[in-house]
PDB file of C-alpha atoms in Angstrom:
ATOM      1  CA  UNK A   1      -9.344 -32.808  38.740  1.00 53.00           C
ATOM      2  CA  UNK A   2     -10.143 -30.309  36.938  1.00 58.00           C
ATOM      3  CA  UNK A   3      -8.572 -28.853  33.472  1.00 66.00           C
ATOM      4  CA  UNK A   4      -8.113 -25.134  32.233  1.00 69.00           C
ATOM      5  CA  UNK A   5     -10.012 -24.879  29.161  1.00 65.00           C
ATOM      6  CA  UNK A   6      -8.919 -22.001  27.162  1.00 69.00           C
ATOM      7  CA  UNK A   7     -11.715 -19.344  26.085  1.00 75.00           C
ATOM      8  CA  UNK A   8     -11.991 -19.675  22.475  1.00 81.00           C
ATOM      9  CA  UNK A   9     -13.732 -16.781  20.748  1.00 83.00           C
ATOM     10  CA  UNK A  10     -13.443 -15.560  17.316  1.00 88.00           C
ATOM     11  CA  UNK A  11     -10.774 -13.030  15.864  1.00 92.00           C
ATOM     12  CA  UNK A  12     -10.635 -10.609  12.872  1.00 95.00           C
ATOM     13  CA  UNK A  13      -8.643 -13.905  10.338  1.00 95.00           C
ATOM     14  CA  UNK A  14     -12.294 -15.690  10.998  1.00 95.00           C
ATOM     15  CA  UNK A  15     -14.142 -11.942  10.415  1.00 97.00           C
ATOM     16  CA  UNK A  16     -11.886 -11.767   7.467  1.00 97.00           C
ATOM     17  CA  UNK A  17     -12.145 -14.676   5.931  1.00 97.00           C
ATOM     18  CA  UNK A  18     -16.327 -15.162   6.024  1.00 98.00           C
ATOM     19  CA  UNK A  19     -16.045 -11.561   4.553  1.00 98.00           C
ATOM     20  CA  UNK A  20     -13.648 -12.743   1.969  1.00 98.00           C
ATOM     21  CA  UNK A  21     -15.479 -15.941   0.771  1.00 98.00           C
ATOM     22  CA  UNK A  22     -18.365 -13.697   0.426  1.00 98.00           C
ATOM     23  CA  UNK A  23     -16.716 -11.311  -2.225  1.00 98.00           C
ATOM     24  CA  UNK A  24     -15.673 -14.265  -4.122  1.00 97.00           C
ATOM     25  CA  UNK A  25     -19.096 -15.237  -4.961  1.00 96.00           C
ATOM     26  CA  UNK A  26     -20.195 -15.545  -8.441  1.00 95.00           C
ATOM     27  CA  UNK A  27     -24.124 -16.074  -9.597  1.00 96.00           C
ATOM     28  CA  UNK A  28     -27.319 -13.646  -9.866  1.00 97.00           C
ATOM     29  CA  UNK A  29     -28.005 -10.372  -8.818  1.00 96.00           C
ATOM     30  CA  UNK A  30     -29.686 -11.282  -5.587  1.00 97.00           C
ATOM     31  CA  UNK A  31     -27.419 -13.826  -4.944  1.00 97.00           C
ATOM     32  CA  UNK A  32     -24.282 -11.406  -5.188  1.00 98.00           C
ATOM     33  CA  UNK A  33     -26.406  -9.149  -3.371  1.00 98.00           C
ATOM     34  CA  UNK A  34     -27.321 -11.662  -0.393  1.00 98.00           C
ATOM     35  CA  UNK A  35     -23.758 -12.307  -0.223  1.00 98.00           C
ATOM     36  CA  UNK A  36     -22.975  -8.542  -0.123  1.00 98.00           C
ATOM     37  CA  UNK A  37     -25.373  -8.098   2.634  1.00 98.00           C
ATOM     38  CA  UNK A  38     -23.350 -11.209   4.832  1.00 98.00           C
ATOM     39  CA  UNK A  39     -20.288  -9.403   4.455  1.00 98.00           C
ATOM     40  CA  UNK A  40     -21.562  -6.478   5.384  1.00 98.00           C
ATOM     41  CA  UNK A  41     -23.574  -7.788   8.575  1.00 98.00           C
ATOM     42  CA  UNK A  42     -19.963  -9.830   9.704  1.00 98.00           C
ATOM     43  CA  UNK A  43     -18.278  -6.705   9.017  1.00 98.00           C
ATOM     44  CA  UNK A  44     -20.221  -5.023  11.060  1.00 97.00           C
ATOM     45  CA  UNK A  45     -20.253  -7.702  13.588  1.00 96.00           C
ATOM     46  CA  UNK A  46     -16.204  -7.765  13.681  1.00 96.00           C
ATOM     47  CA  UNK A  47     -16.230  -3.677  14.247  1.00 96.00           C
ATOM     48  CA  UNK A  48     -18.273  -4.323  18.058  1.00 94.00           C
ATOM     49  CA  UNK A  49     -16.400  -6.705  19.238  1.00 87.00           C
ATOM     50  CA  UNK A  50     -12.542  -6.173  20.934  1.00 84.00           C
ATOM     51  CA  UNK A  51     -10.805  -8.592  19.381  1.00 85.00           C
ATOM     52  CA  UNK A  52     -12.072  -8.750  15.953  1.00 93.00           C
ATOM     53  CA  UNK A  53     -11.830  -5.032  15.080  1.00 95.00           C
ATOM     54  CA  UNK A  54     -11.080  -4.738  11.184  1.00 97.00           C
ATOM     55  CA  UNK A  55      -7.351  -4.611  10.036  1.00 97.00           C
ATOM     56  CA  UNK A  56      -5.840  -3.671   6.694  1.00 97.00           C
ATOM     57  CA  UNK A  57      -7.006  -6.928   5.552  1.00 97.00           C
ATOM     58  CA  UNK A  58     -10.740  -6.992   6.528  1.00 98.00           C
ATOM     59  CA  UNK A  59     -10.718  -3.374   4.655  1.00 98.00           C
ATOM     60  CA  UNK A  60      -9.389  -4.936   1.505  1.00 98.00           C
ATOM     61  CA  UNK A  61     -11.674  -7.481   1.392  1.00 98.00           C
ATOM     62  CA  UNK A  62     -14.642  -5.324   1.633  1.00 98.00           C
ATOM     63  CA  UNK A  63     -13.875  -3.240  -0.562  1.00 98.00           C
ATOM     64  CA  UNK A  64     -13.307  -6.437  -2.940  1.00 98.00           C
ATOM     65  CA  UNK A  65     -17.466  -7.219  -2.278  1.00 98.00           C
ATOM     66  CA  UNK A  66     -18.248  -3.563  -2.418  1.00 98.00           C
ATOM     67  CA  UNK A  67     -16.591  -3.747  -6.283  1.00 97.00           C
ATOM     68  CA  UNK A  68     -18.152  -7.175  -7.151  1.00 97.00           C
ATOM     69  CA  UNK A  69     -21.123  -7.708  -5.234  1.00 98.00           C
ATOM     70  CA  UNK A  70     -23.220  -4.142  -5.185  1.00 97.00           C
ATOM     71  CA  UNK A  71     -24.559  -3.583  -8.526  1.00 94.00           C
ATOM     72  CA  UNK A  72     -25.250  -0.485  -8.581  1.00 94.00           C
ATOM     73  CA  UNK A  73     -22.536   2.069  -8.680  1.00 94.00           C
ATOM     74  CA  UNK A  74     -24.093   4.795  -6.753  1.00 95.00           C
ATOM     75  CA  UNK A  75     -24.520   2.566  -3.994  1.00 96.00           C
ATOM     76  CA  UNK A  76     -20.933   1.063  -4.683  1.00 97.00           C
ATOM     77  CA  UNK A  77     -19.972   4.815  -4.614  1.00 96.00           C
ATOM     78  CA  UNK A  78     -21.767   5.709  -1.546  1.00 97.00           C
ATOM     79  CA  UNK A  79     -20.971   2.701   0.435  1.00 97.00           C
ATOM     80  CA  UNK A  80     -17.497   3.098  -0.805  1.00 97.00           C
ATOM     81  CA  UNK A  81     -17.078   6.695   0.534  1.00 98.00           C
ATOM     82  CA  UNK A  82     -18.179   5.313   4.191  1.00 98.00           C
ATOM     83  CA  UNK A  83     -15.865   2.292   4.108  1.00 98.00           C
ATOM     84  CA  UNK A  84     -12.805   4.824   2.936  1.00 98.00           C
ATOM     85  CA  UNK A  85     -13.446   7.340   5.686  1.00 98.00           C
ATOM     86  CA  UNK A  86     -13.540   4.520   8.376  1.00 97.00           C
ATOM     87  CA  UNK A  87     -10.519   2.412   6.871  1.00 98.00           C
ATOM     88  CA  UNK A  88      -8.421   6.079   6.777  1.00 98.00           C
ATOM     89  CA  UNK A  89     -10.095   7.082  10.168  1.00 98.00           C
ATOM     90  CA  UNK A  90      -8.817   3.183  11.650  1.00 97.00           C
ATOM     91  CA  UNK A  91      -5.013   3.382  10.042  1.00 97.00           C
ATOM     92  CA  UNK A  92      -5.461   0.808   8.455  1.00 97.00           C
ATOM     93  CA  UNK A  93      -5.484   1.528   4.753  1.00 98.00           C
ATOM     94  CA  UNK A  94      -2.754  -1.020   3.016  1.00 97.00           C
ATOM     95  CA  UNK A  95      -2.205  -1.148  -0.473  1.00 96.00           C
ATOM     96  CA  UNK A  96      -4.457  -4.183  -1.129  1.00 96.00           C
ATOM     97  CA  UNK A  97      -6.847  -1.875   0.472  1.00 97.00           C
ATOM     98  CA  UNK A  98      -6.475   1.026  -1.433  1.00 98.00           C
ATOM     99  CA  UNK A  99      -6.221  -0.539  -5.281  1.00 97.00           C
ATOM    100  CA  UNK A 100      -9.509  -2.235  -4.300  1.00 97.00           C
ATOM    101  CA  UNK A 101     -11.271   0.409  -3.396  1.00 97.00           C
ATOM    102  CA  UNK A 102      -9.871   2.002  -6.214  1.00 97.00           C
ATOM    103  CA  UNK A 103     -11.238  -0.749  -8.418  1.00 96.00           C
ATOM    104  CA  UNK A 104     -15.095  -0.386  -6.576  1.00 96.00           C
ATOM    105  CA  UNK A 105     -15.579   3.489  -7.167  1.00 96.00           C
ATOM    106  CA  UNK A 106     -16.087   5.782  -9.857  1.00 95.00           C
ATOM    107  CA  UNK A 107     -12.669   7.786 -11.447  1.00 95.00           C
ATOM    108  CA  UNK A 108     -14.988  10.828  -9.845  1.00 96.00           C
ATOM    109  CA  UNK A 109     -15.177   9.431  -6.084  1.00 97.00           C
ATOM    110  CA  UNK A 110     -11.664   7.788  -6.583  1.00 97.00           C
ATOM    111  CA  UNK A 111     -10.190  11.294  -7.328  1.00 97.00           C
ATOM    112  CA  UNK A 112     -12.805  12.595  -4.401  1.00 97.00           C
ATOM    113  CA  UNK A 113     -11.484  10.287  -2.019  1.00 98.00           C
ATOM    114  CA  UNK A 114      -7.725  10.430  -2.455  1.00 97.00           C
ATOM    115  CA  UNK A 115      -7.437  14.136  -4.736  1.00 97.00           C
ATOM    116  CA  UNK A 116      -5.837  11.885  -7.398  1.00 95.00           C
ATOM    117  CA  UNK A 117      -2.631  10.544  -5.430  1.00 97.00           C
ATOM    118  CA  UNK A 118      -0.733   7.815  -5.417  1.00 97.00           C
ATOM    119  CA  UNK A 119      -0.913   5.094  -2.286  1.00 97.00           C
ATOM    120  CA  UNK A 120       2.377   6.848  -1.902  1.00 96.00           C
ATOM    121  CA  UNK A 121       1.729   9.882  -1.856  1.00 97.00           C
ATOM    122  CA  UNK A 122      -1.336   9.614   1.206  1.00 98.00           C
ATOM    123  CA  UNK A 123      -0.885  10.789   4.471  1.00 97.00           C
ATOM    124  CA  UNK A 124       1.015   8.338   6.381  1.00 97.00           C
ATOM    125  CA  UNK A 125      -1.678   8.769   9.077  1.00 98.00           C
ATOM    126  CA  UNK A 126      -3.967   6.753   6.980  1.00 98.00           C
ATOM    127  CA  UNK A 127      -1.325   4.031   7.164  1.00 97.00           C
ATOM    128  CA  UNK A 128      -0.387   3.961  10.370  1.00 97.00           C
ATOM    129  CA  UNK A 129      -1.492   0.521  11.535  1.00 96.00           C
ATOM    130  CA  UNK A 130      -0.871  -1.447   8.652  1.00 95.00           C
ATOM    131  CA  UNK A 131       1.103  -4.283   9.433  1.00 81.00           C
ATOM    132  CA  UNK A 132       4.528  -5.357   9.144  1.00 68.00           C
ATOM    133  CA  UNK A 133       3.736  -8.162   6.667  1.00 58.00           C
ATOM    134  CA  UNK A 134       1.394  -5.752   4.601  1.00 49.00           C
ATOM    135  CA  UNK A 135       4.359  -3.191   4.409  1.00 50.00           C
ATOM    136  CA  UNK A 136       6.510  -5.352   3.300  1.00 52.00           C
ATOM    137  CA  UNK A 137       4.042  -6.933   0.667  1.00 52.00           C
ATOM    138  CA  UNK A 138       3.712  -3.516  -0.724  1.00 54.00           C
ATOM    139  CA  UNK A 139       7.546  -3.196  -0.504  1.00 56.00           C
ATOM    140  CA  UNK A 140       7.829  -6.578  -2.534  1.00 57.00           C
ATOM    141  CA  UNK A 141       5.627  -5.567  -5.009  1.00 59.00           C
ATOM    142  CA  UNK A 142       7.316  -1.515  -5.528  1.00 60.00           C
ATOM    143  CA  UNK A 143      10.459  -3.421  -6.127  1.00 58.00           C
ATOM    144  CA  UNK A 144       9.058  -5.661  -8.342  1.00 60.00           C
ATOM    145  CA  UNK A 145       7.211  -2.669 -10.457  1.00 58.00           C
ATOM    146  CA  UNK A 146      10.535  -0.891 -10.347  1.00 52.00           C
ATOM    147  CA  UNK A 147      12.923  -4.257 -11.892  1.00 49.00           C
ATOM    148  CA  UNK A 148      10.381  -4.053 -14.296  1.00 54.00           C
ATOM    149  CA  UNK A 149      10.040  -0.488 -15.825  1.00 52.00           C
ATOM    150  CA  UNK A 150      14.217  -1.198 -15.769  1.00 55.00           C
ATOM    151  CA  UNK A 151      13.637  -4.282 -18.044  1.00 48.00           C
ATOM    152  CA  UNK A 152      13.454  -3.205 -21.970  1.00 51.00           C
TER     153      UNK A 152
END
Protein backbone atom coordinates (compact mmCIF):
# COMPACT_ATOMS: atom_id res chain seq x y z
CA UNK A 1 0.00 0.00 0.00
CA UNK A 2 1.11 2.89 -0.73
CA UNK A 3 1.53 6.28 1.50
CA UNK A 4 1.06 10.07 0.51
CA UNK A 5 4.26 11.65 1.11
CA UNK A 6 3.91 15.29 1.40
CA UNK A 7 6.15 17.56 -1.02
CA UNK A 8 8.50 19.24 1.17
CA UNK A 9 10.23 22.25 -0.37
CA UNK A 10 11.69 25.20 1.21
CA UNK A 11 9.86 28.53 2.29
CA UNK A 12 10.93 32.19 2.87
CA UNK A 13 11.53 31.27 7.34
CA UNK A 14 14.43 28.81 5.76
CA UNK A 15 15.40 31.85 3.01
CA UNK A 16 15.27 34.03 6.02
CA UNK A 17 16.99 32.47 8.36
CA UNK A 18 20.35 31.29 6.11
CA UNK A 19 20.17 35.08 5.22
CA UNK A 20 20.02 35.98 8.82
CA UNK A 21 22.86 33.73 10.19
CA UNK A 22 24.84 35.23 7.49
CA UNK A 23 24.53 38.94 8.78
CA UNK A 24 25.44 37.77 12.13
CA UNK A 25 28.84 36.85 11.14
CA UNK A 26 31.77 38.34 12.76
CA UNK A 27 35.65 37.86 11.44
CA UNK A 28 37.79 39.42 8.41
CA UNK A 29 37.01 41.38 5.61
CA UNK A 30 36.69 38.55 3.16
CA UNK A 31 35.09 36.52 5.48
CA UNK A 32 32.22 39.18 6.17
CA UNK A 33 32.36 39.63 2.60
CA UNK A 34 31.93 35.77 1.63
CA UNK A 35 29.16 35.78 3.97
CA UNK A 36 27.66 38.92 2.34
CA UNK A 37 27.87 37.33 -0.98
CA UNK A 38 25.70 33.93 0.57
CA UNK A 39 23.10 36.15 1.62
CA UNK A 40 22.93 37.78 -1.27
CA UNK A 41 22.98 34.59 -3.67
CA UNK A 42 19.94 32.94 -1.13
CA UNK A 43 18.31 36.16 -1.41
CA UNK A 44 18.30 36.05 -4.69
CA UNK A 45 17.47 32.46 -4.79
CA UNK A 46 14.24 33.07 -2.43
CA UNK A 47 13.03 36.07 -4.99
CA UNK A 48 12.60 33.07 -8.14
CA UNK A 49 10.98 30.81 -6.47
CA UNK A 50 6.84 30.98 -5.51
CA UNK A 51 6.89 30.18 -2.25
CA UNK A 52 9.89 31.73 -0.84
CA UNK A 53 9.38 35.28 -2.17
CA UNK A 54 10.95 37.82 0.46
CA UNK A 55 8.63 39.21 3.27
CA UNK A 56 9.15 42.10 5.67
CA UNK A 57 11.44 39.88 7.43
CA UNK A 58 13.84 38.63 4.68
CA UNK A 59 14.10 42.62 3.87
CA UNK A 60 15.20 43.33 7.39
CA UNK A 61 17.63 40.92 7.49
CA UNK A 62 19.36 42.02 4.44
CA UNK A 63 19.55 45.07 5.09
CA UNK A 64 21.17 43.89 8.58
CA UNK A 65 24.25 42.16 6.16
CA UNK A 66 24.14 45.07 3.81
CA UNK A 67 25.08 47.36 7.22
CA UNK A 68 27.57 44.78 8.67
CA UNK A 69 28.94 42.76 6.06
CA UNK A 70 29.78 45.26 2.87
CA UNK A 71 32.62 47.34 3.80
CA UNK A 72 32.52 49.77 1.75
CA UNK A 73 29.87 52.37 2.03
CA UNK A 74 29.39 53.24 -1.52
CA UNK A 75 28.64 49.83 -2.23
CA UNK A 76 26.53 49.62 1.10
CA UNK A 77 24.91 52.80 -0.40
CA UNK A 78 24.37 51.50 -3.78
CA UNK A 79 23.27 48.10 -2.89
CA UNK A 80 21.15 49.72 -0.31
CA UNK A 81 19.26 51.97 -2.81
CA UNK A 82 18.34 48.62 -4.92
CA UNK A 83 17.23 46.62 -1.88
CA UNK A 84 14.92 49.87 -0.74
CA UNK A 85 13.30 50.27 -4.13
CA UNK A 86 12.46 46.47 -4.29
CA UNK A 87 11.40 46.12 -0.47
CA UNK A 88 8.99 49.52 -1.16
CA UNK A 89 8.15 48.16 -4.73
CA UNK A 90 7.15 44.39 -2.77
CA UNK A 91 5.02 46.12 0.33
CA UNK A 92 6.85 44.83 2.42
CA UNK A 93 8.83 47.46 4.25
CA UNK A 94 8.23 46.84 8.27
CA UNK A 95 9.82 48.77 10.77
CA UNK A 96 12.65 46.27 11.48
CA UNK A 97 13.11 46.84 7.86
CA UNK A 98 13.26 50.32 7.66
CA UNK A 99 15.61 51.23 10.98
CA UNK A 100 18.02 48.73 9.37
CA UNK A 101 18.31 50.07 6.36
CA UNK A 102 18.47 53.17 8.02
CA UNK A 103 21.42 51.92 10.03
CA UNK A 104 23.33 50.52 6.46
CA UNK A 105 23.19 53.91 4.44
CA UNK A 106 24.63 57.18 4.53
CA UNK A 107 22.40 60.29 6.42
CA UNK A 108 22.64 61.47 2.45
CA UNK A 109 20.94 58.21 0.82
CA UNK A 110 18.82 57.77 4.07
CA UNK A 111 17.31 61.29 3.50
CA UNK A 112 17.41 60.26 -0.51
CA UNK A 113 15.51 57.29 0.08
CA UNK A 114 12.76 58.31 2.47
CA UNK A 115 13.02 62.64 2.02
CA UNK A 116 13.78 62.57 5.78
CA UNK A 117 10.42 60.95 7.20
CA UNK A 118 9.51 59.06 9.78
CA UNK A 119 8.46 55.08 9.25
CA UNK A 120 5.26 56.87 10.01
CA UNK A 121 5.07 59.19 7.96
CA UNK A 122 5.80 56.74 4.46
CA UNK A 123 3.32 55.96 2.12
CA UNK A 124 1.26 53.24 3.41
CA UNK A 125 1.75 51.62 -0.03
CA UNK A 126 5.20 50.74 0.98
CA UNK A 127 3.61 48.89 3.89
CA UNK A 128 1.05 47.22 2.54
CA UNK A 129 2.02 43.58 3.05
CA UNK A 130 3.61 43.69 6.21
CA UNK A 131 2.23 41.30 8.43
CA UNK A 132 -0.07 41.19 11.20
CA UNK A 133 2.59 40.15 13.74
CA UNK A 134 5.09 42.84 12.31
CA UNK A 135 2.29 45.55 12.78
CA UNK A 136 1.71 44.79 15.88
CA UNK A 137 5.51 44.53 16.87
CA UNK A 138 5.82 48.02 15.67
CA UNK A 139 2.59 48.84 17.62
CA UNK A 140 4.28 47.27 20.84
CA UNK A 141 7.21 49.08 20.49
CA UNK A 142 5.28 52.95 19.61
CA UNK A 143 3.56 52.29 22.85
CA UNK A 144 6.43 51.45 24.57
CA UNK A 145 8.44 54.74 23.14
CA UNK A 146 5.36 56.70 24.07
CA UNK A 147 5.10 55.25 28.22
CA UNK A 148 8.44 56.30 28.07
CA UNK A 149 8.79 59.99 26.87
CA UNK A 150 5.62 60.11 29.67
CA UNK A 151 8.06 58.77 32.37
CA UNK A 152 10.22 61.79 34.04
Amino acid sequence: REEKVRKCRPDVTGYTSVIAACASTYGTVKEKRRSFDMAHLTFMESCAEKYTQPNDVTYGVMFKAVGRLLNNSDEQDKYARTLFKLCCDDGYLGEMAFMRMKAAVSNVVNKELTGGKTYEELPEEWKRNVTKRQKKYDMRKNSAKKSNQLRP
